[in-house]
Coordinates of C-alpha atoms and ligand atoms in Angstrom, one line a residue:
X3 CA -34.6 105.9 201.7
X4 CA -34.2 109.0 203.4
X5 CA -36.5 111.9 201.6
X6 CA -34.9 113.7 199.1
X7 CA -34.2 117.6 199.1
X8 CA -34.8 118.2 195.9
X9 CA -31.9 120.4 193.6
X10 CA -34.1 122.6 192.1
X11 CA -37.6 121.3 190.4
X12 CA -36.4 121.1 187.2
X13 CA -32.2 119.9 188.0
X14 CA -30.6 120.7 184.2
X15 CA -27.6 118.6 185.2
X16 CA -29.8 115.6 186.8
X17 CA -28.0 113.4 184.6
X18 CA -24.4 114.6 185.5
X19 CA -25.4 114.9 188.9
X20 CA -26.8 111.1 189.3
X21 CA -22.9 110.4 187.0
X22 CA -21.4 112.3 189.9
X23 CA -22.9 109.8 192.2
X24 CA -22.9 106.6 191.3
X25 CA -18.9 107.9 190.9
X26 CA -18.3 108.8 194.5
X27 CA -20.3 105.4 195.8
X28 CA -18.6 102.9 193.4
X29 CA -14.5 104.5 193.6
X30 CA -14.5 106.6 196.8
X31 CA -17.2 105.4 199.7
X32 CA -15.2 102.1 199.9
X33 CA -11.5 104.1 200.0
X34 CA -13.8 106.5 202.6
X35 CA -12.1 104.2 205.9
X36 CA -8.6 103.7 204.8
X37 CA -8.5 107.4 204.2
X38 CA -9.9 108.0 207.6
X39 CA -7.3 105.8 209.5
X40 CA -4.3 106.3 207.1
X41 CA -4.4 110.6 207.4
X42 CA -2.3 110.6 204.8
X43 CA -2.2 112.2 201.5
X44 CA -4.8 110.6 199.0
X45 CA -3.0 111.2 195.5
X46 CA -5.4 108.0 193.8
X47 CA -8.4 108.8 194.1
X48 CA -7.9 112.6 193.0
X49 CA -6.3 112.2 189.8
X50 CA -9.5 109.9 188.6
X51 CA -11.6 112.5 189.6
X52 CA -9.5 114.8 187.6
X53 CA -9.7 112.0 185.0
X54 CA -13.6 111.9 184.7
X55 CA -12.6 115.0 183.0
X56 CA -14.7 116.9 185.6
X57 CA -11.6 119.8 187.1
X58 CA -12.3 120.9 183.4
X59 CA -16.2 122.5 184.1
X60 CA -15.5 125.8 183.3
X61 CA -12.9 125.5 180.8
X62 CA -14.3 126.6 177.4
X63 CA -14.4 123.5 175.3
X64 CA -12.0 124.4 172.5
X65 CA -9.7 123.6 175.4
X66 CA -11.4 120.4 175.8
X67 CA -13.6 121.1 178.5
X68 CA -16.9 120.1 179.7
X69 CA -18.0 124.7 179.4
X70 CA -20.5 123.0 181.5
X71 CA -20.2 126.4 183.9
X72 CA -20.0 127.3 187.6
X73 CA -23.6 125.3 188.1
X74 CA -22.5 122.1 187.2
X75 CA -19.1 122.4 189.3
X76 CA -21.1 122.5 191.9
X77 CA -23.3 120.0 191.1
X78 CA -20.4 117.8 191.1
X79 CA -18.4 119.0 193.8
X80 CA -21.2 118.1 195.6
X81 CA -22.0 115.1 194.4
X82 CA -18.3 113.8 195.3
X83 CA -18.5 116.0 199.5
X84 CA -21.6 114.3 200.0
X85 CA -19.4 111.1 200.1
X86 CA -16.0 112.0 200.8
X87 CA -15.9 115.7 202.2
X88 CA -11.6 115.5 201.8
X89 CA -12.4 113.9 198.4
X90 CA -14.7 117.0 197.5
X91 CA -12.4 120.0 198.5
X92 CA -9.6 118.0 196.8
X93 CA -10.9 119.1 193.4
X94 CA -12.1 121.7 194.2
X95 CA -8.5 122.6 195.0
X96 CA -7.8 121.8 191.7
X97 CA -10.7 124.1 189.7
X98 CA -9.9 126.8 192.0
X99 CA -5.7 126.8 190.5
X100 CA -7.1 127.2 187.8
X101 CA -9.3 129.8 188.0
X102 CA -5.9 132.3 187.8
X103 CA -5.1 130.4 184.5
X104 CA -9.1 131.9 183.1
X105 CA -9.2 134.3 183.8
X106 CA -5.4 136.0 183.7
X107 CA -3.3 133.6 181.9
X108 CA -2.1 134.9 178.3
X109 CA -3.2 132.7 175.0
X110 CA -0.1 130.6 175.6
X111 CA -1.0 130.1 179.5
X112 CA -4.1 128.8 178.0
X113 CA -2.7 126.8 175.5
X114 CA 0.1 124.7 177.7
X115 CA -1.8 124.6 180.6
X116 CA -6.1 123.9 180.2
X117 CA -6.4 121.5 178.2
X118 CA -3.5 118.8 181.0
X119 CA -5.7 120.4 183.1
X120 CA -9.2 119.6 181.0
X121 CA -8.6 116.0 181.1
X122 CA -7.9 115.6 184.2
X123 CA -3.7 115.4 183.8
X124 CA -2.7 118.3 186.0
X125 CA -3.8 118.8 189.2
X126 CA -3.7 122.9 189.2
X127 CA -3.2 124.8 193.0
X128 CA -2.9 128.9 194.4
X129 CA -1.2 129.5 197.1
X130 CA -2.0 132.9 199.1
X131 CA -1.8 131.7 202.1
X132 CA 1.6 132.2 204.5
X133 CA 2.0 131.1 208.4
X134 CA 1.9 135.6 208.8
X135 CA -0.9 136.4 207.0
X136 CA -4.6 134.8 206.5
X137 CA -6.9 137.6 205.6
X138 CA -4.7 139.6 205.4
X139 CA -3.6 139.1 202.0
X140 CA -1.7 142.1 202.1
X141 CA 0.5 141.4 204.7
X142 CA 1.8 138.7 202.7
X143 CA 5.9 138.3 202.7
X144 CA 7.0 136.1 200.0
X145 CA 8.8 137.7 197.4
X146 CA 9.4 137.7 194.2
X147 CA 13.0 139.5 192.4
X148 CA 13.4 140.0 188.5
X149 CA 17.0 138.1 187.9
X150 CA 17.2 139.2 183.9
X151 CA 14.5 136.9 182.0
X152 CA 13.5 135.1 185.2
X153 CA 11.9 136.0 188.8
X154 CA 13.5 135.1 192.2
X155 CA 11.4 133.6 194.5
X156 CA 11.8 132.9 197.7
X157 CA 9.4 133.5 201.0
X158 CA 6.9 130.3 202.7
X159 CA 2.9 129.4 201.4
X160 CA 0.9 127.4 204.4
X161 CA -2.5 125.5 204.1
X162 CA -2.1 125.6 199.9
X163 CA -4.8 123.3 199.1
X164 CA -3.1 120.1 197.4
X165 CA -0.1 121.1 198.2
X166 CA 1.3 117.9 197.8
X167 CA -0.3 116.8 194.3
X168 CA -0.1 119.4 192.4
X169 CA 2.0 119.7 189.3
X170 CA 1.8 123.5 189.1
X171 CA 0.6 125.9 192.3
X172 CA -0.2 129.3 191.5
X173 CA 2.3 131.5 194.0
X174 CA 1.5 135.0 194.8
X175 CA 4.4 137.0 195.3
X176 CA 6.3 140.3 197.1
X177 CA 7.6 142.5 194.7
X178 CA 6.5 145.6 195.2
X179 CA 5.0 147.4 197.4
X180 CA 1.1 148.5 199.1
X181 CA -1.3 146.3 197.1
X182 CA -0.2 147.2 194.3
X183 CA 3.3 144.8 194.8
X184 CA 1.5 141.6 194.7
X185 CA 2.3 139.3 191.9
X186 CA 1.5 135.9 190.8
X187 CA 3.3 133.2 189.0
X188 CA 2.8 129.7 187.7
X189 CA 5.7 127.2 190.1
X190 CA 5.8 124.1 188.3
X191 CA 6.3 121.3 191.2
X192 CA 9.4 119.5 189.8
X193 CA 11.1 122.9 190.2
X194 CA 14.5 124.1 191.8
X195 CA 13.7 126.0 195.6
X196 CA 10.0 124.2 195.9
X197 CA 9.9 121.9 197.7
X198 CA 6.5 120.2 199.9
X199 CA 7.3 119.8 203.5
X200 CA 6.2 116.8 205.6
X201 CA 2.3 115.9 205.3
X202 CA 0.3 117.4 209.2
X203 CA -2.9 115.4 209.8
X204 CA -5.9 118.2 210.6
X205 CA -8.5 117.2 212.3
X206 CA -10.1 116.5 209.8
X207 CA -10.5 116.5 205.7
X208 CA -8.2 113.0 206.0
X209 CA -6.4 112.6 202.5
X210 CA -6.8 115.3 201.4
X211 CA -3.2 117.2 201.5
X212 CA -3.4 121.7 202.9
X213 CA 0.6 121.5 203.6
X214 CA 2.9 124.0 203.0
X215 CA 5.1 124.7 199.6
X216 CA 8.1 126.3 200.6
X217 CA 10.4 128.2 197.9
X218 CA 14.0 129.0 198.4
X219 CA 15.1 131.1 195.8
X220 CA 13.0 129.7 193.9
X221 CA 13.5 131.0 189.4
X222 CA 11.5 130.9 187.4
X223 CA 10.9 132.5 183.4
X224 CA 9.2 135.8 183.7
X225 CA 6.6 134.6 181.6
X226 CA 5.3 132.1 184.6
X227 CA 3.5 136.1 185.3
X228 CA 0.1 135.0 186.1
X229 CA -1.1 138.1 184.6
X230 CA 1.0 142.0 184.6
X231 CA 3.3 143.1 187.8
X232 CA 1.0 143.6 189.9
X233 CA -2.0 142.2 189.6
X234 CA -2.0 139.2 192.1
X235 CA -3.7 140.7 195.1
X236 CA -6.1 141.1 192.2
X237 CA -5.4 137.5 191.1
X238 CA -6.3 135.6 194.5
X239 CA -9.5 138.0 195.3
X240 CA -10.4 137.2 191.6
X241 CA -10.3 133.5 192.4
X242 CA -11.2 133.3 195.9
X243 CA -15.3 135.7 194.9
X244 CA -15.4 133.6 191.6
X245 CA -14.3 129.7 192.5
X246 CA -12.9 129.7 196.5
X247 CA -16.8 130.9 197.6
X248 CA -18.4 128.9 195.9
X249 CA -16.8 126.0 195.7
X250 CA -16.1 125.6 200.0
X251 CA -20.2 126.3 199.2
X252 CA -20.7 123.2 197.5
X253 CA -18.0 121.2 199.7
X254 CA -20.0 122.4 202.7
X255 CA -23.7 121.3 200.6
X256 CA -21.8 118.0 200.3
X257 CA -22.1 117.4 203.7
X258 CA -25.2 119.0 204.9
X259 CA -27.3 116.5 202.7
X260 CA -24.8 113.4 204.6
X261 CA -25.6 114.4 207.8
X262 CA -29.0 115.0 206.9
X263 CA -29.2 111.7 205.4
X264 CA -27.4 109.4 207.6
X265 CA -29.3 111.3 210.6
X266 CA -32.8 111.7 209.0
X267 CA -32.5 107.7 209.2
X268 CA -31.1 106.6 212.2
X269 CA -33.7 109.0 213.5
X270 CA -36.3 107.4 211.9
X271 CA -34.8 103.1 212.2
X272 CA -33.0 103.3 216.0
X273 CA -36.4 102.8 219.1
X274 CA -36.6 104.5 222.0
X275 CA -39.4 104.3 223.6
X276 CA -41.4 102.1 222.1
X277 CA -41.1 103.5 218.7
X278 CA -38.9 105.6 216.6
X279 CA -36.6 107.8 218.0
X280 CA -38.4 110.5 215.4
X281 CA -41.2 110.3 216.8
X282 CA -39.8 112.8 220.3
X283 CA -41.7 116.2 219.2
X284 CA -37.9 117.2 220.2
X285 CA -36.6 115.2 218.1
X286 CA -38.1 116.3 215.8
X287 CA -38.6 119.9 215.8
X288 CA -34.2 119.3 215.4
X289 CA -35.6 117.5 212.1
X290 CA -37.7 120.3 210.7
X291 CA -34.2 122.6 211.8
X292 CA -31.8 120.1 209.6
X293 CA -34.2 120.1 207.1
X294 CA -35.0 124.0 207.2
X295 CA -31.1 124.8 206.8
X296 CA -30.6 122.0 204.0
X297 CA -33.3 123.5 202.2
X298 CA -31.8 126.9 203.0
X299 CA -28.1 126.6 202.5
X300 CA -29.1 124.4 198.6
X301 CA -30.6 127.4 197.2
X302 CA -28.6 130.3 198.1
X303 CA -25.4 127.9 197.0
X304 CA -27.8 127.0 193.8
X305 CA -28.9 130.9 193.4
X306 CA -25.1 132.4 194.0
X307 CA -24.4 130.0 190.7
X308 CA -26.6 130.8 188.3
X309 CA -26.4 134.6 188.6
X310 CA -22.4 133.7 188.1
X311 CA -23.3 131.2 185.2
X312 CA -25.9 133.6 183.7
X313 CA -23.3 136.4 183.8
X314 CA -24.6 138.8 186.8
X315 CA -22.2 140.2 189.2
X316 CA -22.8 138.8 191.7
X317 CA -19.5 139.0 194.6
X318 CA -22.6 139.9 197.3
X319 CA -24.2 136.3 196.7
X320 CA -21.5 134.1 196.5
X321 CA -19.5 135.5 199.1
X322 CA -23.0 135.6 201.1
X323 CA -24.0 131.8 200.6
X324 CA -20.6 130.5 201.9
X325 CA -20.8 132.4 204.8
X326 CA -24.6 131.2 205.3
X327 CA -24.2 128.0 204.2
X328 CA -20.8 127.4 206.1
X329 CA -22.8 129.0 209.5
X330 CA -26.2 126.4 208.6
X331 CA -24.0 123.7 208.0
X332 CA -22.3 123.9 211.7
X333 CA -25.4 124.6 213.4
X334 CA -26.7 121.2 210.9
X335 CA -23.9 119.4 212.6
X336 CA -24.1 120.1 216.4
X337 CA -28.3 119.6 216.3
X338 CA -26.6 116.1 213.8
X339 CA -24.4 114.9 216.6
X340 CA -27.2 115.9 219.6
X341 CA -29.8 113.8 217.5
X342 CA -27.3 110.7 217.9
X343 CA -26.2 111.5 221.2
X344 CA -24.1 108.8 222.2
X345 CA -23.7 106.7 220.1
X346 CA -22.2 109.7 217.1
X347 CA -19.5 109.5 219.2
X348 CA -18.4 106.7 217.2
X349 CA -16.0 106.7 214.3
X350 CA -17.8 103.4 213.0
X351 CA -21.0 106.2 212.0
X352 CA -20.2 109.1 209.8
X353 CA -21.9 111.2 211.6
X354 CA -17.9 112.8 213.5
X355 CA -16.5 112.2 210.4
X356 CA -18.8 115.4 208.9
X357 CA -18.8 117.0 212.0
X358 CA -14.8 118.2 211.8
X359 CA -14.7 117.8 208.0
X360 CA -17.3 120.7 208.4
X361 CA -15.0 122.8 210.9
X362 CA -13.1 123.4 207.6
X363 CA -15.0 124.7 206.6
X364 CA -15.0 127.8 207.9
X365 CA -11.4 129.2 208.0
X366 CA -10.9 128.3 203.4
X367 CA -11.5 131.4 201.1
X368 CA -12.5 134.0 203.7
X369 CA -13.5 133.1 207.1
X370 CA -17.0 134.2 208.4
X371 CA -15.6 137.6 209.4
X372 CA -14.2 138.3 206.3
X373 CA -17.4 138.0 204.3
X374 CA -19.8 140.2 206.1
X375 CA -16.6 142.5 206.4
X376 CA -17.5 142.9 202.5
X377 CA -21.1 142.3 203.2
X378 CA -20.9 145.1 205.3
X379 CA -18.7 147.6 203.2
X380 CA -20.9 146.1 200.4
X381 CA -24.4 148.0 203.4
X382 CA -21.8 150.6 203.8
X383 CA -21.3 152.0 200.2
X384 CA -17.7 151.4 199.8
X385 CA -16.8 150.3 196.5
X386 CA -15.1 147.3 194.6
X387 CA -14.6 145.9 191.9
X388 CA -17.2 143.4 190.6
X389 CA -15.1 139.7 189.5
X390 CA -18.2 138.8 188.2
X391 CA -18.9 142.0 186.2
X392 CA -14.7 141.8 185.4
X393 CA -15.1 138.0 184.4
X394 CA -18.6 136.8 183.9
X395 CA -20.3 134.5 182.6
X396 CA -18.2 131.0 182.6
X397 CA -15.8 131.9 179.1
X398 CA -13.1 133.5 179.7
X399 CA -10.4 132.5 177.3
X400 CA -9.3 134.6 175.2
X401 CA -11.9 135.6 171.7
X402 CA -9.6 134.2 169.1
X403 CA -9.3 130.8 170.7
X404 CA -13.1 130.7 171.5
X405 CA -13.5 129.9 167.8
X406 CA -10.8 127.8 167.0
X407 CA -9.1 124.8 167.9
X408 CA -7.0 123.8 170.7
X409 CA -3.6 124.3 169.4
Ligands
FAD22 C1 -9.8 123.4 203.4 C2 -8.1 124.6 204.0 C3 -8.1 124.9 202.4 C4 -7.9 126.2 201.9 N1 -7.3 126.1 200.9 C5 -5.6 126.6 200.7 C6 -5.6 126.7 199.8 O1 -6.2 126.1 198.3 N2 -4.7 128.3 199.3 C7 -4.8 129.2 200.2 O2 -3.8 130.1 200.0 N3 -5.5 129.0 201.2 C8 -5.6 128.0 201.3 N4 -6.1 128.4 202.6 C9 -6.0 128.9 203.9 C10 -7.5 130.2 204.3 O3 -6.9 130.8 202.5 C11 -6.9 130.7 205.5 O4 -7.0 130.3 206.4 C12 -7.4 132.2 205.5 O5 -7.5 132.9 204.8 C13 -7.8 132.4 206.9 O6 -6.8 132.3 207.2 P1 -5.7 132.4 209.0 O7 -6.6 130.7 208.7 O8 -4.6 132.0 209.2 O9 -7.2 133.1 209.8 P2 -6.1 134.6 210.1 O10 -5.8 135.7 208.6 O11 -5.1 134.2 210.7 O12 -7.9 135.1 210.8 C14 -7.6 134.7 212.2 C15 -9.0 134.8 213.1 O13 -9.2 136.9 213.1 C16 -10.2 136.9 211.8 N5 -10.4 137.9 211.2 C17 -9.2 138.3 210.3 N6 -8.8 139.1 209.8 C18 -9.7 139.7 209.9 C19 -10.3 140.6 209.7 N7 -9.9 141.9 208.9 N8 -11.7 141.4 210.7 C20 -11.9 140.5 211.3 N9 -11.7 139.2 212.1 C21 -11.0 139.1 211.4 C22 -10.8 135.6 211.0 O14 -11.9 135.7 211.0 C23 -10.4 134.1 211.7 O15 -12.1 134.2 213.3 C24 -7.3 127.1 203.1 C25 -7.8 126.8 204.5 C26 -8.1 125.6 204.7 C27 -9.2 125.6 206.2

């Protein structure tokens, strides 16, 4: 056993952590080799994870959710990602997909979708990115045209987390000009005019689909609109800040822990010069660096979500945690590969998988450049809405529902 890096002196989610850890070892670990070899979309494991109720970590108990908050969500995603970052990515993508319904959904929409997301029967997604617009969200070109009581959506969305397995997609399209010209709609997976493009295998995260949705004159009722016309940018940014960033931070943390665990074990058990590799001064310094990076990442990750759960304005903490934990993870991945040397290149060892998976953490929920831009804006006195102030705490459902049982 490697020396543990504890989550917190008094981990309030110790029991949850242990349950998810056991689940991941028992139900996910046996499939990792298959996921790596097949490089196809995994349908069953994300549904099995969802059936545990874990997508509903932040859903109000009035809707059947755990009501446990963002810290609990981080624990869940971290522990799954420690075994399979691909399945951690799938879990977090569904949790990300429900944010807009919690933040902007009407009572009717919340009643319709949240109980089914909470019990794992419906997997939501959010589709913002397009071939011509990633970080430049306002550059999107997909359109929504009003036609009677419906909207007709046309365009392409790419890199959509859980694109191939999602049951209801939250699609942001252009309905007008400028920053107030984006609007979000729920598009059920069976809708005429919506197709999921064939899976394109990527460098890592094998089993996770983050692919393309094509909308070709896809008609949805106006009642499927999330928020008001023009709220699309707010839907995208609030989802990304309050769910996307901490969720990716959690995947990065699970991967980081896995790198630490396997590499310390390797350095202790491998013999060089008649003694454990870990006794070489250069290797020991590298192990110290791994531990330092992991401790820092863990502190940042949990500090940010605790602020969020406490209802404190913390957008910059969430942004910074995503940025720094991703950077530290990538540093650690490279350091670990150096410790493993040639052995690390063999696919029979997991460290090469961790390195490939780690490279997937940079783009989503804002690349490192975007995170630094946001932090730089704060430092320069540019004011933005604080999403964590607008949607404080964990339960953002309508007050009349919070006290009443779900319909
Ligand atoms: C694993 C994964 C999951 C994802 N999940 C989703 C999802 O669920 N839904 C969804 O809609 N999208 C998702 N994405 C897409 C993700 O949001 C985009 O990859 C991200 O927004 C960046 O867009 P891009 O890759 O097109 O890069 P671009 O935005 O084109 O950036 C290219 C380069 O330019 C830099 N750059 C861009 N803008 C600026 C700027 N203003 N100043 C300085 N530098 C800049 C970037 O840092 C980068 O280095 C996912 C991506 C991945 C890898």
